[in-house]
CSV table of C-alpha atoms in Angstrom, one decimal:
chain,number,residue,atom,x,y,z
A,88,MET,CA,141.0,133.5,102.7
A,89,ASN,CA,141.8,135.1,106.1
A,90,LYS,CA,138.5,136.9,106.2
A,91,GLN,CA,136.7,133.7,105.3
A,92,ILE,CA,138.5,131.8,108.1
A,93,ASP,CA,137.6,134.6,110.6
A,94,PHE,CA,134.0,134.4,109.6
A,95,ALA,CA,134.1,130.6,109.9
A,96,LYS,CA,135.4,131.0,113.4
A,97,LYS,CA,132.5,133.3,114.3
A,98,LEU,CA,130.2,130.5,113.0
A,99,ILE,CA,131.9,128.0,115.3
A,100,ASP,CA,131.6,130.3,118.3
A,101,PHE,CA,127.9,130.9,117.4
A,102,ILE,CA,127.2,127.2,117.2
A,103,TYR,CA,129.0,126.5,120.5
A,104,GLU,CA,126.8,129.2,122.2
A,105,SER,CA,123.8,127.5,120.7
A,106,PRO,CA,123.5,123.9,122.0
A,107,THR,CA,119.7,124.0,121.7
A,108,ALA,CA,117.1,126.0,119.6
A,109,PHE,CA,116.5,128.2,122.7
A,110,HIS,CA,120.2,129.2,122.9
A,111,ALA,CA,120.3,129.7,119.1
A,112,VAL,CA,117.6,132.3,119.5
A,113,GLU,CA,119.4,133.9,122.4
A,114,ALA,CA,122.7,134.1,120.4
A,115,SER,CA,120.8,135.6,117.4
A,116,LYS,CA,119.3,138.2,119.7
A,117,LYS,CA,122.7,139.3,120.8
A,118,ILE,CA,123.9,139.9,117.2
A,119,LEU,CA,120.7,141.8,116.4
A,120,GLU,CA,120.8,144.0,119.5
A,121,ARG,CA,124.4,144.9,118.8
A,122,ASN,CA,123.2,146.2,115.5
A,123,GLY,CA,120.3,148.3,116.8
A,124,PHE,CA,117.4,145.9,116.6
A,125,GLU,CA,114.5,146.5,119.0
A,126,GLU,CA,112.5,143.6,120.5
A,127,LEU,CA,108.7,143.6,119.9
A,128,LYS,CA,106.1,141.7,122.0
A,129,GLU,CA,103.2,139.8,120.5
A,130,GLN,CA,100.8,141.0,123.1
A,131,GLU,CA,101.6,144.7,122.6
A,132,ARG,CA,100.4,147.1,120.0
A,133,TRP,CA,103.2,147.9,117.5
A,134,GLU,CA,104.2,151.4,116.5
A,135,LEU,CA,106.6,150.6,113.7
A,136,LYS,CA,108.7,153.2,111.9
A,137,LYS,CA,110.1,153.2,108.4
A,138,LYS,CA,113.7,152.0,108.4
A,139,GLY,CA,113.1,150.6,111.9
A,140,LYS,CA,114.9,147.4,113.0
A,141,TYR,CA,112.8,144.9,115.0
A,142,TYR,CA,112.7,141.3,116.1
A,143,ILE,CA,110.2,139.1,117.9
A,144,THR,CA,110.5,135.6,119.4
A,145,LYS,CA,108.1,132.7,119.8
A,146,ASN,CA,108.4,130.0,122.5
A,147,ASP,CA,111.9,131.2,123.2
A,148,SER,CA,113.0,128.9,120.2
A,149,ALA,CA,111.9,130.8,117.1
A,150,LEU,CA,112.6,134.3,115.9
A,151,ILE,CA,111.6,136.7,113.2
A,152,ALA,CA,113.7,139.9,112.6
A,153,PHE,CA,113.0,142.6,110.0
A,154,ILE,CA,114.0,146.0,108.7
A,155,VAL,CA,111.0,148.0,107.6
A,156,GLY,CA,111.4,149.2,104.0
A,157,THR,CA,111.2,152.8,102.9
A,158,GLY,CA,108.5,152.0,100.3
A,159,ILE,CA,104.8,151.2,100.6
A,160,VAL,CA,104.7,147.6,101.8
A,161,ALA,CA,101.8,146.7,99.6
A,162,LYS,CA,103.7,147.8,96.6
A,163,LYS,CA,107.3,146.7,97.6
A,164,GLY,CA,106.6,143.4,99.5
A,165,PHE,CA,109.0,141.4,101.6
A,166,LYS,CA,112.4,139.9,100.9
A,167,ILE,CA,112.6,136.9,103.3
A,168,VAL,CA,115.3,134.4,104.2
A,169,GLY,CA,114.2,131.4,106.2
A,170,ALA,CA,116.2,128.8,108.3
A,171,HIS,CA,115.6,126.7,111.3
A,172,THR,CA,116.9,126.6,114.9
A,173,ASP,CA,116.7,122.9,115.8
A,174,SER,CA,118.9,119.9,115.1
A,175,PRO,CA,118.5,116.2,115.4
A,176,GLY,CA,119.5,114.6,118.8
A,177,PHE,CA,118.1,113.4,122.1
A,178,LYS,CA,115.6,115.0,124.5
A,179,ILE,CA,115.5,114.1,128.2
A,180,LYS,CA,112.2,112.4,129.3
A,181,PRO,CA,110.4,113.3,132.6
A,182,SER,CA,111.6,111.4,135.7
A,183,PRO,CA,114.6,110.3,133.7
A,184,GLU,CA,116.8,108.6,136.2
A,185,ILE,CA,117.4,104.8,135.6
A,186,VAL,CA,119.6,102.8,137.9
A,187,SER,CA,121.6,100.0,136.3
A,188,GLU,CA,123.4,97.2,138.1
A,189,ASN,CA,122.8,99.1,141.3
A,190,SER,CA,125.8,101.2,140.2
A,191,TYR,CA,125.2,103.4,137.2
A,192,ILE,CA,122.7,106.2,136.9
A,193,LYS,CA,121.4,106.6,133.3
A,194,LEU,CA,119.0,109.2,131.9
A,195,ASN,CA,116.0,108.2,129.9
A,196,THR,CA,116.0,109.9,126.5
A,197,GLU,CA,113.8,110.2,123.5
A,198,VAL,CA,115.2,110.6,120.0
A,199,TYR,CA,114.5,114.0,118.4
A,200,GLY,CA,114.4,114.0,114.6
A,201,GLY,CA,116.6,111.8,112.6
A,202,PRO,CA,120.1,111.7,114.0
A,203,ILE,CA,122.7,109.2,112.9
A,204,LEU,CA,122.6,107.3,116.2
A,205,ASN,CA,126.0,105.6,116.3
A,206,THR,CA,127.8,108.9,115.9
A,207,TRP,CA,126.6,109.9,119.4
A,208,LEU,CA,128.3,106.9,121.1
A,209,ASP,CA,131.5,107.3,123.1
A,210,ARG,CA,131.5,111.1,123.0
A,211,PRO,CA,131.6,113.5,125.9
A,212,LEU,CA,128.1,115.0,126.1
A,213,SER,CA,126.4,117.7,128.1
A,214,LEU,CA,122.9,119.0,128.7
A,215,ALA,CA,121.2,122.3,127.8
A,216,GLY,CA,117.7,123.7,127.3
A,217,ARG,CA,114.9,125.5,129.0
A,218,VAL,CA,113.7,125.1,132.6
A,219,THR,CA,110.2,126.2,133.7
A,220,LEU,CA,109.9,127.6,137.3
A,221,MET,CA,107.1,128.6,139.5
A,222,SER,CA,105.9,132.2,139.4
A,223,GLU,CA,103.2,134.4,140.9
A,224,ASP,CA,101.1,134.0,137.8
A,225,ILE,CA,100.2,130.3,137.1
A,226,LEU,CA,99.4,131.1,133.4
A,227,TYR,CA,102.8,132.6,132.9
A,228,PRO,CA,105.5,130.6,134.7
A,229,GLU,CA,109.1,131.8,134.7
A,230,THR,CA,111.5,130.3,132.1
A,231,ARG,CA,115.3,130.1,132.4
A,232,LEU,CA,117.8,128.8,129.9
A,233,ILE,CA,120.4,126.3,131.2
A,234,ASN,CA,123.7,125.1,129.7
A,235,ILE,CA,125.8,122.8,131.9
A,236,LYS,CA,129.1,123.7,130.3
A,237,LYS,CA,131.1,120.6,131.2
A,238,PRO,CA,131.1,117.0,129.9
A,239,ILE,CA,128.8,115.1,132.2
A,240,LEU,CA,127.3,112.3,130.0
A,241,ILE,CA,128.4,109.5,127.7
A,242,ILE,CA,126.6,106.8,125.7
A,243,PRO,CA,129.1,103.8,125.9
A,244,ASN,CA,129.5,101.4,123.0
A,245,LEU,CA,129.4,97.7,123.5
A,246,ALA,CA,132.9,96.2,123.2
A,247,ILE,CA,133.6,94.3,120.0
A,248,HIS,CA,134.4,91.2,122.1
A,249,MET,CA,130.7,91.1,123.1
A,250,ASN,CA,129.4,92.3,119.7
A,251,ARG,CA,131.5,90.5,117.0
A,252,GLU,CA,129.2,91.6,114.2
A,253,VAL,CA,129.4,95.3,115.0
A,254,ASN,CA,131.5,96.2,111.9
A,255,LYS,CA,128.9,94.5,109.7
A,256,GLY,CA,126.3,96.9,110.8
A,257,ILE,CA,124.2,96.8,114.0
A,258,GLU,CA,120.8,98.5,114.4
A,259,LEU,CA,120.7,100.4,117.7
A,260,ASN,CA,117.6,100.2,119.8
A,261,LYS,CA,116.5,103.7,120.6
A,262,GLN,CA,115.2,102.8,124.1
A,263,ALA,CA,117.9,100.3,125.2
A,264,ASP,CA,121.1,101.3,123.4
A,265,THR,CA,121.2,105.2,123.5
A,266,LEU,CA,120.8,106.0,127.2
A,267,PRO,CA,123.7,108.1,128.6
A,268,ILE,CA,125.5,107.5,131.8
A,269,ILE,CA,125.6,110.5,134.1
A,270,ALA,CA,127.0,109.2,137.4
A,271,LEU,CA,127.9,106.3,139.7
A,272,ILE,CA,125.8,105.8,142.8
A,273,ASN,CA,127.4,106.6,146.1
A,274,GLU,CA,126.0,107.0,149.7
A,275,GLN,CA,125.4,110.7,149.3
A,276,LEU,CA,123.6,110.5,146.0
A,277,GLU,CA,119.9,111.3,145.8
A,278,LYS,CA,119.4,109.1,142.8
A,279,GLU,CA,115.6,109.6,142.4
A,280,ASN,CA,115.9,113.4,141.8
A,281,TYR,CA,119.5,113.6,140.6
A,282,LEU,CA,118.8,115.7,137.5
A,283,ILE,CA,116.5,118.1,139.4
A,284,SER,CA,119.2,118.6,142.0
A,285,LEU,CA,121.7,119.3,139.3
A,286,ILE,CA,119.4,121.8,137.6
A,287,ALA,CA,118.7,123.6,140.9
A,288,GLU,CA,122.4,123.9,141.7
A,289,GLU,CA,123.2,125.2,138.2
A,290,LEU,CA,120.4,127.8,138.3
A,291,ASN,CA,120.7,128.6,142.0
A,292,VAL,CA,117.0,127.9,142.6
A,293,LYS,CA,115.1,125.7,145.0
A,294,LYS,CA,114.2,122.2,143.8
A,295,ASP,CA,110.6,122.7,144.7
A,296,ASP,CA,110.5,125.7,142.3
A,297,ILE,CA,111.3,123.6,139.3
A,298,VAL,CA,108.1,122.6,137.5
A,299,ASP,CA,109.3,121.1,134.2
A,300,PHE,CA,112.1,121.3,131.6
A,301,ASP,CA,113.0,120.9,127.9
A,302,LEU,CA,116.5,119.5,128.0
A,303,PHE,CA,118.6,118.1,125.2
A,304,LEU,CA,121.9,116.3,124.9
A,305,TYR,CA,124.7,118.0,122.9
A,306,GLU,CA,128.2,117.2,122.0
A,307,TYR,CA,130.5,119.0,124.4
A,308,GLU,CA,133.5,119.3,122.1
A,309,LYS,CA,133.6,122.6,120.1
A,310,GLY,CA,133.7,122.7,116.3
A,311,THR,CA,137.0,123.4,114.5
A,312,ILE,CA,138.5,124.5,111.2
A,313,MET,CA,140.5,121.7,109.7
A,314,GLY,CA,142.2,120.4,106.6
A,315,VAL,CA,145.7,120.9,105.3
A,316,ASN,CA,144.6,124.3,103.8
A,317,ASN,CA,142.0,125.1,106.5
A,318,GLU,CA,139.3,124.5,104.0
A,319,PHE,CA,136.7,122.6,106.2
A,320,ILE,CA,134.5,123.4,109.1
A,321,SER,CA,133.8,120.3,111.4
A,322,SER,CA,131.1,120.9,113.9
A,323,SER,CA,127.8,119.8,115.4
A,324,ARG,CA,124.6,121.4,114.3
A,325,LEU,CA,125.8,122.8,111.0
A,326,ASP,CA,122.3,121.8,109.8
A,327,ASP,CA,120.9,124.4,110.1
A,328,LEU,CA,122.8,126.8,112.3
A,329,GLU,CA,125.2,127.6,109.5
A,330,MET,CA,122.3,129.0,107.4
A,331,LEU,CA,120.8,130.7,110.4
A,332,HIS,CA,124.1,132.4,111.3
A,333,ALA,CA,124.6,133.6,107.7
A,334,GLY,CA,121.1,135.0,107.5
A,335,ILE,CA,121.2,136.8,110.8
A,336,VAL,CA,124.6,138.4,110.1
A,337,ALA,CA,123.5,139.4,106.6
A,338,LEU,CA,120.3,141.1,107.9
A,339,ALA,CA,122.3,142.8,110.7
A,340,ASN,CA,124.7,144.1,108.1
A,341,SER,CA,122.0,145.4,105.7
A,342,ASP,CA,120.4,148.8,105.4
A,343,ALA,CA,116.8,149.6,104.7
A,344,THR,CA,115.7,149.3,101.1
A,345,ASP,CA,112.3,149.9,99.4
A,346,ALA,CA,111.1,146.4,100.4
A,347,THR,CA,111.0,145.1,104.0
A,348,ASN,CA,113.9,142.7,104.7
A,349,VAL,CA,113.0,139.7,106.9
A,350,MET,CA,114.9,136.8,108.5
A,351,VAL,CA,112.7,134.0,109.9
A,352,CYS,CA,114.2,131.3,112.1
A,353,PHE,CA,111.6,128.5,112.6
A,354,ASP,CA,111.8,125.7,115.2
A,355,ASN,CA,110.9,122.0,114.9
A,356,GLU,CA,111.9,121.5,111.3
A,357,GLU,CA,113.5,118.2,112.2
A,358,VAL,CA,110.1,116.8,113.5
A,359,GLY,CA,107.8,118.1,110.9
A,360,SER,CA,107.3,121.8,111.7
A,361,SER,CA,103.7,121.3,113.0
A,362,THR,CA,104.1,123.5,116.1
A,363,LYS,CA,103.1,127.1,116.9
A,364,GLN,CA,106.8,128.0,116.3
A,365,GLY,CA,107.3,125.9,113.2
A,366,ALA,CA,107.0,126.6,109.5
A,367,ASP,CA,103.7,124.7,109.4
A,368,SER,CA,102.0,127.5,111.5
A,369,PRO,CA,100.7,131.0,110.9
A,370,MET,CA,103.6,132.5,112.8
A,371,LEU,CA,105.3,134.1,109.8
A,372,SER,CA,102.1,135.0,108.0
A,373,ASN,CA,100.8,136.7,111.1
A,374,ILE,CA,103.9,138.8,111.6
A,375,LEU,CA,104.0,139.9,107.9
A,376,GLU,CA,100.3,140.9,108.1
A,377,ARG,CA,100.9,142.9,111.3
A,378,ILE,CA,103.7,144.8,109.6
A,379,VAL,CA,101.2,145.8,106.8
A,380,LEU,CA,98.5,146.7,109.4
A,381,SER,CA,101.0,148.9,111.3
A,382,PHE,CA,101.3,151.2,108.4
A,383,GLY,CA,97.6,151.6,107.8
A,384,GLY,CA,97.2,148.8,105.3
A,385,ASP,CA,94.4,146.2,105.3
A,386,ARG,CA,94.1,142.6,104.4
A,387,GLU,CA,94.0,143.3,100.6
A,388,ASP,CA,97.2,145.3,101.0
A,389,PHE,CA,98.7,142.2,102.7
A,390,PHE,CA,97.8,140.0,99.8
A,391,ARG,CA,99.3,142.6,97.4
A,392,ALA,CA,102.5,142.6,99.5
A,393,LEU,CA,102.7,138.8,99.2
A,394,SER,CA,102.5,139.0,95.4
A,395,ARG,CA,105.6,141.3,95.4
A,396,SER,CA,107.5,139.1,97.9
A,397,PHE,CA,110.2,136.4,97.6
A,398,ILE,CA,111.6,133.8,100.1
A,399,ILE,CA,114.9,132.1,100.2
A,400,SER,CA,114.4,128.9,102.1
A,401,ALA,CA,117.9,128.1,103.5
A,402,ASP,CA,118.6,124.6,104.7
A,403,ALA,CA,121.6,122.4,104.4
A,404,ALA,CA,122.3,120.6,101.0
A,405,HIS,CA,124.1,117.3,100.3
A,406,ALA,CA,127.6,117.4,98.9
A,407,VAL,CA,128.8,114.4,96.7
A,408,HIS,CA,130.4,111.9,99.1
A,409,PRO,CA,134.0,111.1,98.3
A,410,ASN,CA,133.5,107.4,99.2
A,411,LYS,CA,130.0,107.0,98.0
A,412,GLY,CA,129.7,109.1,94.8
A,413,GLU,CA,127.2,106.7,93.3
A,414,LYS,CA,124.6,107.9,95.8
A,415,SER,CA,124.4,111.3,94.0
A,416,ASP,CA,122.8,112.3,90.8
A,417,PRO,CA,125.0,111.5,87.7
A,418,THR,CA,125.0,115.1,86.4
A,419,ASN,CA,124.2,117.4,89.3
A,420,ARG,CA,127.0,116.9,91.8
A,421,PRO,CA,127.6,119.7,94.4
A,422,LEU,CA,131.0,120.0,95.9
A,423,ILE,CA,132.3,121.6,99.1
A,424,ASN,CA,133.6,125.2,98.6
A,425,LYS,CA,132.1,125.5,95.1
A,426,GLY,CA,129.2,127.7,96.3
A,427,PRO,CA,125.7,127.5,97.6
A,428,VAL,CA,123.4,124.9,96.1
A,429,ILE,CA,119.9,125.4,94.6
A,430,LYS,CA,117.8,122.3,95.6
A,431,ILE,CA,115.4,121.0,93.0
A,432,SER,CA,112.7,118.2,93.0
A,433,ALA,CA,110.0,117.2,90.5
A,434,SER,CA,107.9,116.0,93.5
A,435,GLN,CA,108.0,119.6,94.9
A,436,SER,CA,109.7,118.5,98.1
A,437,TYR,CA,111.7,121.7,97.3
A,438,THR,CA,110.1,124.9,96.2
A,439,SER,CA,112.6,125.8,93.5
A,440,ASP,CA,111.3,126.2,89.9
A,441,SER,CA,113.0,127.8,86.9
A,442,ASN,CA,111.7,131.2,87.8
A,443,SER,CA,112.8,131.2,91.5
A,444,SER,CA,116.1,129.4,90.7
A,445,ALA,CA,116.9,132.1,88.1
A,446,VAL,CA,116.3,134.8,90.8
A,447,TYR,CA,118.8,133.2,93.1
A,448,GLU,CA,121.3,132.4,90.4
A,449,LEU,CA,121.3,136.1,89.3
A,450,ILE,CA,121.7,137.2,92.9
A,451,CYS,CA,124.8,135.1,93.2
A,452,LYS,CA,126.1,136.3,89.9
A,453,LYS,CA,125.7,139.9,91.0
A,454,ALA,CA,127.5,139.1,94.3
A,455,GLY,CA,130.3,137.3,92.5
A,456,VAL,CA,129.4,134.0,94.2
A,457,PRO,CA,129.5,130.6,92.4
A,458,VAL,CA,126.3,128.5,92.5
A,459,GLN,CA,125.5,124.8,92.1
A,460,LYS,CA,122.4,122.6,91.7
A,461,PHE,CA,121.2,119.5,93.6
A,462,VAL,CA,118.7,116.9,92.5
A,463,ASN,CA,118.3,113.5,94.1
A,464,ARG,CA,119.0,110.3,92.2
A,465,SER,CA,115.7,109.3,90.7
A,466,ASP,CA,115.8,106.0,92.7
A,467,GLU,CA,116.6,107.8,96.0
A,468,LYS,CA,113.9,109.5,98.1
A,469,GLY,CA,115.4,112.8,99.5
A,470,GLY,CA,114.3,115.0,102.4
A,471,SER,CA,112.3,118.2,102.5
A,472,THR,CA,112.6,121.4,104.4
A,473,ILE,CA,110.8,124.6,105.5
A,474,GLY,CA,110.2,126.0,102.0
A,475,PRO,CA,107.3,123.7,100.9
A,476,ILE,CA,105.7,123.9,104.3
A,477,SER,CA,105.8,127.7,104.4
A,478,TRP,CA,104.3,127.6,100.9
A,479,THR,CA,101.1,126.1,102.3
A,480,HIS,CA,100.6,129.2,104.4
A,481,LEU,CA,102.0,132.0,102.2
A,482,ASN,CA,101.5,132.5,98.5
A,483,ILE,CA,105.1,133.7,97.8
A,484,ARG,CA,107.7,132.8,95.2
A,485,SER,CA,110.3,130.6,96.8
A,486,VAL,CA,113.7,128.9,96.2
A,487,ASP,CA,115.3,126.2,98.3
A,488,ILE,CA,119.0,126.6,98.8
A,489,GLY,CA,121.8,125.4,101.1
A,490,THR,CA,125.5,125.0,101.4
A,491,PRO,CA,126.9,121.5,100.7
A,492,LEU,CA,127.5,119.3,103.7
A,493,LEU,CA,129.0,115.8,104.3
A,494,ALA,CA,127.6,113.6,107.1
A,495,MET,CA,124.3,115.5,107.4
A,496,HIS,CA,122.6,114.6,110.7
A,497,SER,CA,125.7,113.1,112.2
A,498,ILE,CA,126.7,114.5,115.6
A,499,ARG,CA,129.7,116.0,113.6
A,500,GLU,CA,129.0,117.4,110.2
A,501,LEU,CA,131.4,118.9,107.6
A,502,CYS,CA,131.1,121.9,105.3
A,503,GLY,CA,133.4,124.4,103.6
A,504,VAL,CA,135.0,127.6,105.0
A,505,GLU,CA,134.5,129.4,101.6
A,506,ASP,CA,130.9,128.3,101.3
A,507,HIS,CA,129.8,129.9,104.5
A,508,SER,CA,131.2,133.3,103.3
A,509,TYR,CA,129.6,132.7,99.9
A,510,VAL,CA,126.1,132.2,101.2
A,511,GLU,CA,126.3,135.1,103.6
A,512,LYS,CA,127.5,137.3,100.7
A,513,SER,CA,124.5,136.1,98.6
A,514,PHE,CA,122.1,137.0,101.4
A,515,GLU,CA,123.6,140.5,101.7
A,516,GLU,CA,123.3,141.1,98.0
A,517,TYR,CA,119.6,139.9,98.2
A,518,TYR,CA,118.8,142.3,101.0
A,519,LYS,CA,120.3,145.2,99.0
A,520,LEU,CA,117.9,144.7,96.1
């Protein structure tokens, strides 16, 4: 259990270093580079080597890492794990400052994905993301990451005395009720460009050099291990940074095998994946084909490689809720710390079928890892994930899995210490095959 707790602490540190998708990619790069991975550039010609360790990024917010196999790619294929870098929350709009009551400065936000809105109220929040700066080449402006590592924002609740029905359930208006306070007005405050001034100070750049930004709110408080027996992980962004962390660590710990081992970290899963860095794009397909081409293969060899490939689509799964057990399927009831969960749907919102599920079950059995299954209640419409979307671009056998969570899409989610080690162990076993 001590090793599992240590690994859970590394996850918590990783998540705290990753307040946005941009930072998740940066944190992943650090792990990979410590383990001998070399960065590739899309615009350059690749000279890959057998057993070589490489990674490439897209939009600063997606990443693909791989270890070239010792066998012929067309005959041995790819063993892929997929996860996503983004999480539900709030994005800052342009010209965001709003003055209220000639006293408060609020920031105008837009909801990103499907967060549980009321969990964001009354919590110390901060800002992080990417800032775009002027450069000598207009087509390629400079980008810098920013993380204001202190609590500077809060979305205040309305007191119960002014909202007597609050405990009966109140729908929050996304434009009116979820705007965070950042400051009080004073004589020295430049309220029209308050955020730009803050960014300039943080990055030590001129305000005129700031062209644009992609900034997101995040919960300032760090995650923690909790429970009488230290069995739970409570943290923001477990969906899907837990899977991403397990996959990156497993790949970093693996050696070259006959097949080429791949870890893909897509962005924008929470908003449909239809971006150049999302699962609904040719990003992964293009990289896999370039690997085949680098070793003298052609397009037919690429298709041959796909027929010998497999992908584990790794996204969070739902645990049975202790207070709402009736919301789960009557016979398939995943529990925390009982192992990773194979996700199944007759509507094909998950890619798992009897063949691909058997593959992952046997991997877990070989690794000594327990495994569970999840199916939605037949009268409840569930979510989907990157697996089915990737399927539309790559003809590869696929299984959807995840570790069981409570409070998915809350600002603070809950999973199991043991489960995080279990899923990483299953990925390592998979990469050994």
